[in-house]
XYZ file of C-alpha atoms in Angstrom:
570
model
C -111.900 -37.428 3.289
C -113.260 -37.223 6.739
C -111.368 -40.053 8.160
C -108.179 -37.986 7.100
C -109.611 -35.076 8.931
C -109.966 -37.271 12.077
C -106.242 -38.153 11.832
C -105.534 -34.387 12.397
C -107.028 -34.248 15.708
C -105.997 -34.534 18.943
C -106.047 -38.500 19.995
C -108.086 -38.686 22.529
C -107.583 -41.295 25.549
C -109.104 -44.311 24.618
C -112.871 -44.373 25.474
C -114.054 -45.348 28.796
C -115.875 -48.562 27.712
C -114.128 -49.258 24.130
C -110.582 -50.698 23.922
C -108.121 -50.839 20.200
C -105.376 -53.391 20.614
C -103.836 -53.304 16.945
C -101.478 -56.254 16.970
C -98.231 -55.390 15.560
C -96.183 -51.575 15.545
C -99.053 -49.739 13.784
C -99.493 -46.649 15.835
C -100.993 -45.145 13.450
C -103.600 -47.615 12.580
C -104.495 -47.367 16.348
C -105.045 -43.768 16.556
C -107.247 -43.579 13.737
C -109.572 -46.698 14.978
C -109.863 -44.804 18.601
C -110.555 -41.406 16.934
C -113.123 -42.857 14.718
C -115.064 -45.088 17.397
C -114.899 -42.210 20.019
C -116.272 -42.236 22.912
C -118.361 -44.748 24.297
C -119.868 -44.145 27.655
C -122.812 -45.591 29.958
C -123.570 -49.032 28.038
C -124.250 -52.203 29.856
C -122.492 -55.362 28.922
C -125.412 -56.461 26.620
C -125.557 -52.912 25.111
C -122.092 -53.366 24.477
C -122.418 -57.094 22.253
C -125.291 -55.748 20.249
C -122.435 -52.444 19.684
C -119.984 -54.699 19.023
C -120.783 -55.350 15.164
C -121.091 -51.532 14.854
C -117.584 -51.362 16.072
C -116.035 -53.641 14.431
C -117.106 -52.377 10.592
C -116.082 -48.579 12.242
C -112.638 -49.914 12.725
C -112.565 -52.073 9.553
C -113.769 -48.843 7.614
C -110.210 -46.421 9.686
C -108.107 -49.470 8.338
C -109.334 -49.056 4.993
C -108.537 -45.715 4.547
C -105.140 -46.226 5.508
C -104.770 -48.922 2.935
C -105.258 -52.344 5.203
C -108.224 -53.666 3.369
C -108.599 -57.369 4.944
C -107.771 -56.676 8.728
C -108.967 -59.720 11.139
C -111.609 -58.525 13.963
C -112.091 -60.158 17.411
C -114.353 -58.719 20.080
C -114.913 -60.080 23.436
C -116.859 -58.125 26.491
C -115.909 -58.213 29.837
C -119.070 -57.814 32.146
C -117.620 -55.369 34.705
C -119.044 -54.674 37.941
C -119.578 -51.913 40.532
C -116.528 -50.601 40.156
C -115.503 -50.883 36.611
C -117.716 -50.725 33.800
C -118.218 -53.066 30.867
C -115.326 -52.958 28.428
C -115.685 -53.536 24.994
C -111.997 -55.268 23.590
C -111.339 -55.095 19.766
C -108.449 -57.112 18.773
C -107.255 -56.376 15.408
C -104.752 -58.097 13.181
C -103.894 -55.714 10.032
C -103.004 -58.125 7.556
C -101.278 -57.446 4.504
C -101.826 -53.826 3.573
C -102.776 -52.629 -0.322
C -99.746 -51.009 -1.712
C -99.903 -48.373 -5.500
C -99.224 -50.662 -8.276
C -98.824 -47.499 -10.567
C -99.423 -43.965 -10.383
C -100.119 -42.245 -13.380
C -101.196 -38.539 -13.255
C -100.913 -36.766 -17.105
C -101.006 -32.662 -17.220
C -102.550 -31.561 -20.746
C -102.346 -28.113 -22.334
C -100.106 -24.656 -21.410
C -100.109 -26.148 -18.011
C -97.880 -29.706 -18.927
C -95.074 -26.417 -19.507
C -95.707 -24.438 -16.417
C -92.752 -25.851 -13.882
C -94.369 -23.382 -10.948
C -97.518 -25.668 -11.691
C -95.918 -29.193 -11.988
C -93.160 -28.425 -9.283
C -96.362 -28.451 -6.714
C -98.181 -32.009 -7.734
C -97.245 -34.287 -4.386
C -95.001 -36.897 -4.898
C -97.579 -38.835 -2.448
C -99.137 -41.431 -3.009
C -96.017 -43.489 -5.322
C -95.173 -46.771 -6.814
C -94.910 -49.160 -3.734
C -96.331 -46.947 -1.051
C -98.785 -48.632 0.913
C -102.417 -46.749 -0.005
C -103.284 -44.171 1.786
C -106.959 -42.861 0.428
C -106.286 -39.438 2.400
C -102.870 -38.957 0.040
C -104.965 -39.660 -2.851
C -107.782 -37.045 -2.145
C -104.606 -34.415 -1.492
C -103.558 -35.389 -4.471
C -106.347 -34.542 -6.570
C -107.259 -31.339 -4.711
C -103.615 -30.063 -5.257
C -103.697 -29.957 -8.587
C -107.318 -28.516 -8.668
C -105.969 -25.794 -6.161
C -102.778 -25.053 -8.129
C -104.593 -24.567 -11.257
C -106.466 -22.069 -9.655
C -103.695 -20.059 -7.971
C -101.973 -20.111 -10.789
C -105.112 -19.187 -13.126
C -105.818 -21.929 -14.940
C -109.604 -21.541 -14.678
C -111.217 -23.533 -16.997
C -108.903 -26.721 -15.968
C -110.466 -29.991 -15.690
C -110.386 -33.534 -14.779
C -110.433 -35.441 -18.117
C -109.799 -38.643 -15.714
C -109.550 -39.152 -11.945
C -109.848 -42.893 -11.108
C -108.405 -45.238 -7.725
C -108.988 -48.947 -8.762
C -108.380 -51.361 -5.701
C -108.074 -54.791 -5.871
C -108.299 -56.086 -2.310
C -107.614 -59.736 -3.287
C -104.307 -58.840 -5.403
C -103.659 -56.061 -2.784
C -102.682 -53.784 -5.431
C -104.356 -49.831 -6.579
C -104.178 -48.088 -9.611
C -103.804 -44.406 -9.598
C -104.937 -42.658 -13.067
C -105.563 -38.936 -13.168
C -105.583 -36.825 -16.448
C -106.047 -33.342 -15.946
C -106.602 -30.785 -18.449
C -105.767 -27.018 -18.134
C -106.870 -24.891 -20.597
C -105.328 -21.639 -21.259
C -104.031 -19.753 -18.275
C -105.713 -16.123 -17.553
C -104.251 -12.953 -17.374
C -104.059 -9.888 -15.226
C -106.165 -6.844 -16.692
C -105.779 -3.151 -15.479
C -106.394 -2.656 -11.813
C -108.169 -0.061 -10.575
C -109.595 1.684 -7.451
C -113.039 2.809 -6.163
C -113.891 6.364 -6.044
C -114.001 7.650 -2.600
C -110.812 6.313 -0.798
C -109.383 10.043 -0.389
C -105.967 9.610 -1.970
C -104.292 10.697 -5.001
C -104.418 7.940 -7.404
C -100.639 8.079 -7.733
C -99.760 7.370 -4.704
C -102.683 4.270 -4.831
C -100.911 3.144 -7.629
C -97.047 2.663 -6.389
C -98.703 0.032 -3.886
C -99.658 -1.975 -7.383
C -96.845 -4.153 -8.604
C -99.103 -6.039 -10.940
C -98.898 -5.352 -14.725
C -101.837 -5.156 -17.032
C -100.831 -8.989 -19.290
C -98.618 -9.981 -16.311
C -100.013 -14.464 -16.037
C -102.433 -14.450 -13.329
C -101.014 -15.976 -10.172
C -103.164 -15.789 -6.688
C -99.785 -14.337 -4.226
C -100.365 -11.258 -6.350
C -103.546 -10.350 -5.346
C -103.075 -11.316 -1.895
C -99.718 -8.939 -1.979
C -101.796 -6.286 -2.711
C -104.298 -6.711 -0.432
C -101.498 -6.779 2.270
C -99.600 -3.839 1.299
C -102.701 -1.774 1.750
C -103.436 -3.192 4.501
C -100.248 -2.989 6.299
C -99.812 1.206 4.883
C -101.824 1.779 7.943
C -104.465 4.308 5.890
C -107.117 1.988 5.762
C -109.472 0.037 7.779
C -111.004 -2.558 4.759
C -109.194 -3.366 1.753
C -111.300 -5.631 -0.776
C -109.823 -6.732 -4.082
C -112.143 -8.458 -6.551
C -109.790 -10.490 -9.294
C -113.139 -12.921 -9.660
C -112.474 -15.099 -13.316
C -116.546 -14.808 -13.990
C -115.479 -10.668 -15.018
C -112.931 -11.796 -17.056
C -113.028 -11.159 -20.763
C -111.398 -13.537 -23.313
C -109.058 -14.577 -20.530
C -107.845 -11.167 -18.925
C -109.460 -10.251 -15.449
C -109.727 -7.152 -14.315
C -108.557 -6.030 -10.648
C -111.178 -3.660 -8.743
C -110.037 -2.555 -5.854
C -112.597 -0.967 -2.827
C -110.665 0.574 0.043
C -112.171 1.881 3.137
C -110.198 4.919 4.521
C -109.366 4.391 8.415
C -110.054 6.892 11.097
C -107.338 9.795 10.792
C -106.033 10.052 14.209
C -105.522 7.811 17.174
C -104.400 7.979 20.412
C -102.613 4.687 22.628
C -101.242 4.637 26.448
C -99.924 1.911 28.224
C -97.802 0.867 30.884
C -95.279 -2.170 31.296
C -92.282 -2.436 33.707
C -88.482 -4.201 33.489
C -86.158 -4.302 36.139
C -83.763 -1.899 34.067
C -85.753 1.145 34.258
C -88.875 -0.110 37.107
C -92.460 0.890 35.866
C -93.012 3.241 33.007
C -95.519 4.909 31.015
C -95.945 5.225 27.608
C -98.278 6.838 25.247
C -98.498 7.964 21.609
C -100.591 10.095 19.204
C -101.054 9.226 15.431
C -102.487 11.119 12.488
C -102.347 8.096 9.883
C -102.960 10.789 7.142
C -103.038 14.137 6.953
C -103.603 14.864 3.285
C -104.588 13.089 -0.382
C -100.656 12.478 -0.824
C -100.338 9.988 2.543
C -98.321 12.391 4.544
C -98.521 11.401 8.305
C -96.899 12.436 11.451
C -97.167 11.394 15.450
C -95.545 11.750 18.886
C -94.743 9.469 21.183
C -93.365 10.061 24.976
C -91.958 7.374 27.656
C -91.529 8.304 31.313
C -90.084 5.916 34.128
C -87.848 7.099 36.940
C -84.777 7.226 35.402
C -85.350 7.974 31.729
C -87.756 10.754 30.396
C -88.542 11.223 26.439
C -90.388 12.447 24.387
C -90.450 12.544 20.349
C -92.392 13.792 17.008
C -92.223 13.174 13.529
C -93.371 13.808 10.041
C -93.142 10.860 7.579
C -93.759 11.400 3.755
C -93.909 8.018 2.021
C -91.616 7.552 -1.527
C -91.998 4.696 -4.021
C -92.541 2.092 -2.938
C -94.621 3.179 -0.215
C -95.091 0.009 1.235
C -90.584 0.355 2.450
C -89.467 3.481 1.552
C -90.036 7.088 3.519
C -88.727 9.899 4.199
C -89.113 11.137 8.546
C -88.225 13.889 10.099
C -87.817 14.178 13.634
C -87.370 16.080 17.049
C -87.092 14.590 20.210
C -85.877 15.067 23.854
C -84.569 12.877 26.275
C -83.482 13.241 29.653
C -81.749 10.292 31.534
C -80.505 10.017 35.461
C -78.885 6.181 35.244
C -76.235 5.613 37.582
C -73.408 7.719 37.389
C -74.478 9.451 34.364
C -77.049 12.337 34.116
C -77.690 13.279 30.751
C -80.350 15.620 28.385
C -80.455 15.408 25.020
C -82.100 17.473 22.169
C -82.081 15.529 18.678
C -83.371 17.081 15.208
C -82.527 15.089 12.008
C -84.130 13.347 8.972
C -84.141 9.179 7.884
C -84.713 8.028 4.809
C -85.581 4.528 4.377
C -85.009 2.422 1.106
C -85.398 -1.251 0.713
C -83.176 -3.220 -1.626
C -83.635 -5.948 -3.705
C -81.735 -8.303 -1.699
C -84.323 -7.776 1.054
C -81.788 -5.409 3.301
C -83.330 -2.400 4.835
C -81.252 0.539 3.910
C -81.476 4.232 6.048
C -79.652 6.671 5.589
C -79.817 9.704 7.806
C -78.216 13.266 8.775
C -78.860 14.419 12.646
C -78.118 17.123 15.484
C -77.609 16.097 18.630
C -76.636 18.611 21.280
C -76.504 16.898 24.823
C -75.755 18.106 27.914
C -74.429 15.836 30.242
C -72.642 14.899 33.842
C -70.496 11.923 34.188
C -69.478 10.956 37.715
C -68.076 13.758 39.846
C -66.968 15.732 36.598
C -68.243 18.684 35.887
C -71.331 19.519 33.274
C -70.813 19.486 29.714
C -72.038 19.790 26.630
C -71.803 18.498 23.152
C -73.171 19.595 20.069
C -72.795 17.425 16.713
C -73.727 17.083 13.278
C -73.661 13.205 12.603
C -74.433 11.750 9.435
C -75.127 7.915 9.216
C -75.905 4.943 7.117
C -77.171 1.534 8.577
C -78.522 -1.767 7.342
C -80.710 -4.239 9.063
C -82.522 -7.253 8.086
C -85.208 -9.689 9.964
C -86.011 -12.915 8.805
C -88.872 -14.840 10.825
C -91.277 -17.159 9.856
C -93.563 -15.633 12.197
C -94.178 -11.896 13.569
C -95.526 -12.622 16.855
C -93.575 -15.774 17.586
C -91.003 -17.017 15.259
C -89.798 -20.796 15.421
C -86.520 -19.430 13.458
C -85.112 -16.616 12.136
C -82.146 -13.946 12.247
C -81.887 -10.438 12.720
C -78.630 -8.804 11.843
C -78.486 -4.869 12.184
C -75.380 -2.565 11.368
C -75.099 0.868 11.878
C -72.193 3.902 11.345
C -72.489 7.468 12.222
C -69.843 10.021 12.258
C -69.317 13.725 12.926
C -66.038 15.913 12.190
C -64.792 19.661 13.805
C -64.782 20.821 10.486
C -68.783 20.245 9.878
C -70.400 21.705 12.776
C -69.426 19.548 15.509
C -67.109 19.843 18.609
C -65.336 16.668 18.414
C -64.303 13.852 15.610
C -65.908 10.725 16.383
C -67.122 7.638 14.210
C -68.924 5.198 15.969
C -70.155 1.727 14.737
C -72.723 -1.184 15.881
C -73.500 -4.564 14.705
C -76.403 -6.866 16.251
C -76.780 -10.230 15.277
C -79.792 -12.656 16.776
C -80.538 -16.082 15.750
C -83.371 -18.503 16.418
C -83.846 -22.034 15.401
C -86.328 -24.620 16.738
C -85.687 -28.399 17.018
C -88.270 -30.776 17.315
C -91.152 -28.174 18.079
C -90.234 -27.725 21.477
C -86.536 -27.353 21.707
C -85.403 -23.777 20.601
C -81.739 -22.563 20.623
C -81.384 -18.380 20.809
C -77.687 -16.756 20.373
C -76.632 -13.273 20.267
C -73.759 -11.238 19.261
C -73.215 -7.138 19.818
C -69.932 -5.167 18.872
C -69.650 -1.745 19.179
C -67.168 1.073 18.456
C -66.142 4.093 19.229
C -63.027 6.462 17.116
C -62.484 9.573 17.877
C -59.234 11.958 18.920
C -60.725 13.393 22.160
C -62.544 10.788 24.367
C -63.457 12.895 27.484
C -65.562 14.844 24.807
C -67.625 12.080 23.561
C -71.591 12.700 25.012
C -73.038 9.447 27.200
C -75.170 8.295 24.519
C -72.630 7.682 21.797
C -70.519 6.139 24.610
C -71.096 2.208 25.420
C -72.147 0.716 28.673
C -73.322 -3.530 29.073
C -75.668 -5.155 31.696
C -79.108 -5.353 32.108
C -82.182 -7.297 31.257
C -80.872 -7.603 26.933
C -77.211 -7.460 27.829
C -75.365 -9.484 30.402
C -77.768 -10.619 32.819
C -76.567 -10.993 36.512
C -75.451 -7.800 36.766
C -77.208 -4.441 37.041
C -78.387 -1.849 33.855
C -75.513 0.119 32.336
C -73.074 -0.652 35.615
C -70.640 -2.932 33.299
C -68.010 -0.199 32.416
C -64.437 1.714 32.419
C -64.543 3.301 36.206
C -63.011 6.133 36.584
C -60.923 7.508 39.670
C -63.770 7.732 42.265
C -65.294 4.100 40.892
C -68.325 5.581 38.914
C -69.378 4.199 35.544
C -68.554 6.408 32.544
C -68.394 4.240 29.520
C -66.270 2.417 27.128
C -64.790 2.815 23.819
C -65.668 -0.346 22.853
C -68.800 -3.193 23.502
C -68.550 -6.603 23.147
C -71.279 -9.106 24.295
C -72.507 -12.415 23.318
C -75.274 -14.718 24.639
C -76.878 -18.562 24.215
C -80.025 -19.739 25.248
C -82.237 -22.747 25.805
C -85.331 -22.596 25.751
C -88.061 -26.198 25.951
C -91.685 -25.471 25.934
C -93.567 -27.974 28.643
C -96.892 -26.368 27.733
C -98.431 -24.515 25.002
C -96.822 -20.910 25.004
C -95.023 -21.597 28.358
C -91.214 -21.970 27.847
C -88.462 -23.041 30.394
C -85.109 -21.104 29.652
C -81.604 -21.591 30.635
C -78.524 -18.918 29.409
C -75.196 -17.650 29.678
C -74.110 -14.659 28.898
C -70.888 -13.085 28.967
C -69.717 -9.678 27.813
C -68.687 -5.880 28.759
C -68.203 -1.995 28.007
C -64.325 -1.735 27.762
C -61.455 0.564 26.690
C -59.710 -2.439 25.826
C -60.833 -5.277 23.605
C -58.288 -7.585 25.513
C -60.167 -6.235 28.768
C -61.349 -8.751 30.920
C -65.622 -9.845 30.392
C -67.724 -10.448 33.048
C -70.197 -13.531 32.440
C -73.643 -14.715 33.839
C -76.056 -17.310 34.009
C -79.345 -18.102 34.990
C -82.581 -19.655 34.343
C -85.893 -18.245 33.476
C -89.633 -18.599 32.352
C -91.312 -17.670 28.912
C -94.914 -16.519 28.366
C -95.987 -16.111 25.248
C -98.662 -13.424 26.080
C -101.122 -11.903 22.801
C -98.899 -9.107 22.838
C -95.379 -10.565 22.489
C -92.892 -12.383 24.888
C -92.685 -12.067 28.375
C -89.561 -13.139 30.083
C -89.002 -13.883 33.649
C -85.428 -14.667 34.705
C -83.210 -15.579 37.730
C -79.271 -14.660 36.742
C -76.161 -14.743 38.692
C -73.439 -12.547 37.983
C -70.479 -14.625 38.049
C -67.932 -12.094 38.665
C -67.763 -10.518 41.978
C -65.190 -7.942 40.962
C -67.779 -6.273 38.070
C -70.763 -6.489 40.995
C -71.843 -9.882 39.916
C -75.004 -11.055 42.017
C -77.930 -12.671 42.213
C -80.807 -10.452 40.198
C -84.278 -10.796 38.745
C -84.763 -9.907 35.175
C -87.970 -9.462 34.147
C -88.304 -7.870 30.553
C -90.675 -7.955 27.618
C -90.658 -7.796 23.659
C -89.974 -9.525 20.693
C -86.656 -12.245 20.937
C -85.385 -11.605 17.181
């Protein structure tokens, strides 16, 4: 119903020359009278008497939607003068509101069976609750819309009657609704023209010719093809008017994207200053969906630049195979490092929802740490690692987790110069109270084994500080020192952090945090902690963070610093 519609907007402040004094606790009574007078503006005081009858039956009429069918209307007009207009007054009394005597709503046919259909019928409007004409109308267009999610296509109301009696103050609620038989899937198939081999088209279809119709399917299609990044139109027609004797056909049209694409862009944090970014992408290179790309960073102290070639497996909506190359050359404190990387991933989903990757690299890395001399490091390092995300939104969750665990290894005995197996686990969580009140922790451990430390390269080693570790102090200087006092990395990680975060205005976000961690030999070794306070944008392109931290130890270099970082917070 419209009036329901008004209650979902905005209230505005009450209009300039029209005032709603509901008598009683009835807030929303008095939001839906204002909303439906609106705004009255530029009326004298007689304008405003011969209005005045108007009003009243406009704010008789929000009342009666909301159930209050005999509320008691006063108006009086105040004549104003040259600095305050003529005010319209509307006192209302609400009177005794009409309450659901009985409810009865009766599911005939396949559907009376179907819990997925009857678990979605509203509970609203029941025995007792005061009568609320917008409930009623959601109530009838949820079954309508569930029958035809679910495919129930010929359903029908048999019955769909509200009787009020104003004087008894009591409504009847009948509905009878009748399904019909529910339709079925029939084969799908795809246009000519799209440029693939139909196999691989067909490991994005989960649907089974005689699998029950049900509306997610469809739209699960259309987003896996959407989201395999090969085309630029997807459009599935699952219409019931080209069904035959209950079975609908799928016909899929796909429209195949550009094959190449090129992106730059810039961005700064205060761990690495300004950088520069940019990336090349050939989304396919052939009928079987093989792709492959670069990408390359450069800011002052970090320089990389990587390729790969990606074949998709089934599903190919999760699962791949990529091989890469990449090189990366780093100058960060007291540690000057270049590294060469060749390797393979290959990326499964499970059931459960967990990503799986399994992978087999060489890294050889050459690399200065402090006053020591150059090294270098070659090693063969299989891995395995499991992540999962869980948001309710991509852009901007309200709540959600992340938790991420990796292992990788290498041994003399299989083409490496030193036994090492190293370990990480990330956890992030997110949870929103009240719309504006949202709570952020996070957790890192990391771990390094292995029988000859000094021969462990910089990047398997662990440093902590930063803008995404422990904030007050600066990027990678939390660490074992060594004789002359520079930085060369810990055995061992440990970090944890808690945030605050209340949103004052649409997509702006005040922050407060501690955070308290550090890169140690020891797991007993002391932690150095920080604190701060910040800003949150939420920009069109992901978080932007803004933050003021004091490191509160002044033996690990704790200071006042600026953070500012960007990217997504699970």
């Amino acid at each position: 119903m419209l009036i329901t519609l008004l209650l979902m907007v905005p209230c505005q402040l009450w209009a300039n020359q029209v005032s709603v004094e509901v008598e009683g606790d009835y807030p929303q009574l008095q939001e839906n009278a204002e909303v439906f007078l609106g705004v009255v503006e530029d009326r004298s005081a007689d304008n405003l008497r011969r209005y005045a009858r108007t009003a009243e039956k406009q704010v008789k009429q929000a009342l009666k939607a909301l159930g209050y069918y005999s509320p008691v209307v006063d108006w009086t007009v105040s004549e104003g003068d040259s600095d305050e207009p003529a005010l319209l007054t509307l006192k209302v009394i609400p009177g005794e509101p009409v309450r659901v005597r009985s409810r009865v709503v009766r599911i005939e046919g396949p559907a009376s069976a179907d819990d997925s259909f009857l678990s979605a019928i509203p509970d609203t409007p029941t025995e007792g609750d005061v009568l609320d004409h917008g409930q009623y109308s959601s109530l009838r267009q949820s079954i309508q819309n569930r029958a035809r999610r679910l495919g129930y296509f010929d359903g029908e109301f048999v019955s769909r009657t509200l009787e009020v009696n104003p004087e008894q103050r009591s409504a009847d609620i009948i509905i009878n609704f009748r399904s019909g038989e529910r339709y079925r899937f029939g084969k799908v198939t795809f246009e000519e023209g799209h440029g693939f081999e139909n196999s691989l088209l067909e490991q994005f279809v989960t649907i089974e010719p005689g699998q029950l119709f049900h509306a997610d399917e469809v739209a699960k299609l259309n987003r896996d093809l959407s989201d395999s990044g090969y085309f630029s139109g997807v459009d599935i027609d699952a219409s019931p008017t080209n069904a035959d004797n209950g079975v609908i056909p799928v016909d899929v049209g796909l429209t195949t994207r550009p094959p190449r694409s090129v992106a730059t862009g810039v961005g700064f944090s205060t761990d690495v200053g300004p950088r520069f970014s940019a990336n090349w992408r050939e989304h396919w290179i052939n009928r079987m969906g093989h792709r492959r790309g670069a990408d390359m960073e450069v800011s002052e102290p970090r320089q990389n630049l990587s390729t790969y070639y990606e074949l998709p497996l089934d599903p190919p909506m999760t699962d791949s195979i990529r091989f890469g190359a990449g090189y990366q050359r780093e100058d960060i404190e007291d540690v000057e490092s270049e590294l060469l990387t060749l390797g393979q991933q290959w990326k499964h989903q499970l059931d459960s929802g967990w990503l799986q990757v399994a992978s087999l690299g060489w890294e050889g890395e050459r690399f200065r740490i402090g006053e020591d001399d150059r090294k270098t490091s070659s090693l063969l390092l299989p891995g395995l690692g499991y992540s999962k995300l869980h948001a309710n939104s991509p852009l901007d969750p309200s709540r959600g987790y992340r938790v991420q665990a990796d292992v990788r290894g290498s041994h003399r005995a299989a083409l490496s110069d030193v036994d090492i197996l190293h370990v990480n686990f990330l956890a992030r969580g997110l949870y929103t109270l009240a719309d504006r009140h949202r709570f952020l922790t996070r957790f890192q451990f990391g771990g390094v084994a292995t029988n000859q430390f000094d021969d462990v390269p910089p990047s398997l080693r662990f440093f902590a500080g930063g803008d995404q570790s422990v904030r007050g102090y600066g990027y990678e200087t939390l660490s074992p020192k060594d004789e002359n006092g520079a930085a060369i990395g810990g055995r061992y990680l440990l970090v944890g952090s808690v945030e605050y975060q209340y949103e004052f205005v649409t997509n702006w976000r005040m922050a407060a945090f501690y955070d308290e961690g550090n890169a140690m030999n020891d797991l007993l070794d002391p932690r150095a902690s920080g604190a701060g306070i910040g800003i949150r944008w939420v920009s069109p392109v992901g978080p932007i963070r803004f933050d003021i931290a004091h490191g509160l130890d002044d033996e690990f270099g704790g200071d006042w610093r600026i953070h500012f970082s960007m990217g997504p917070e699970l």
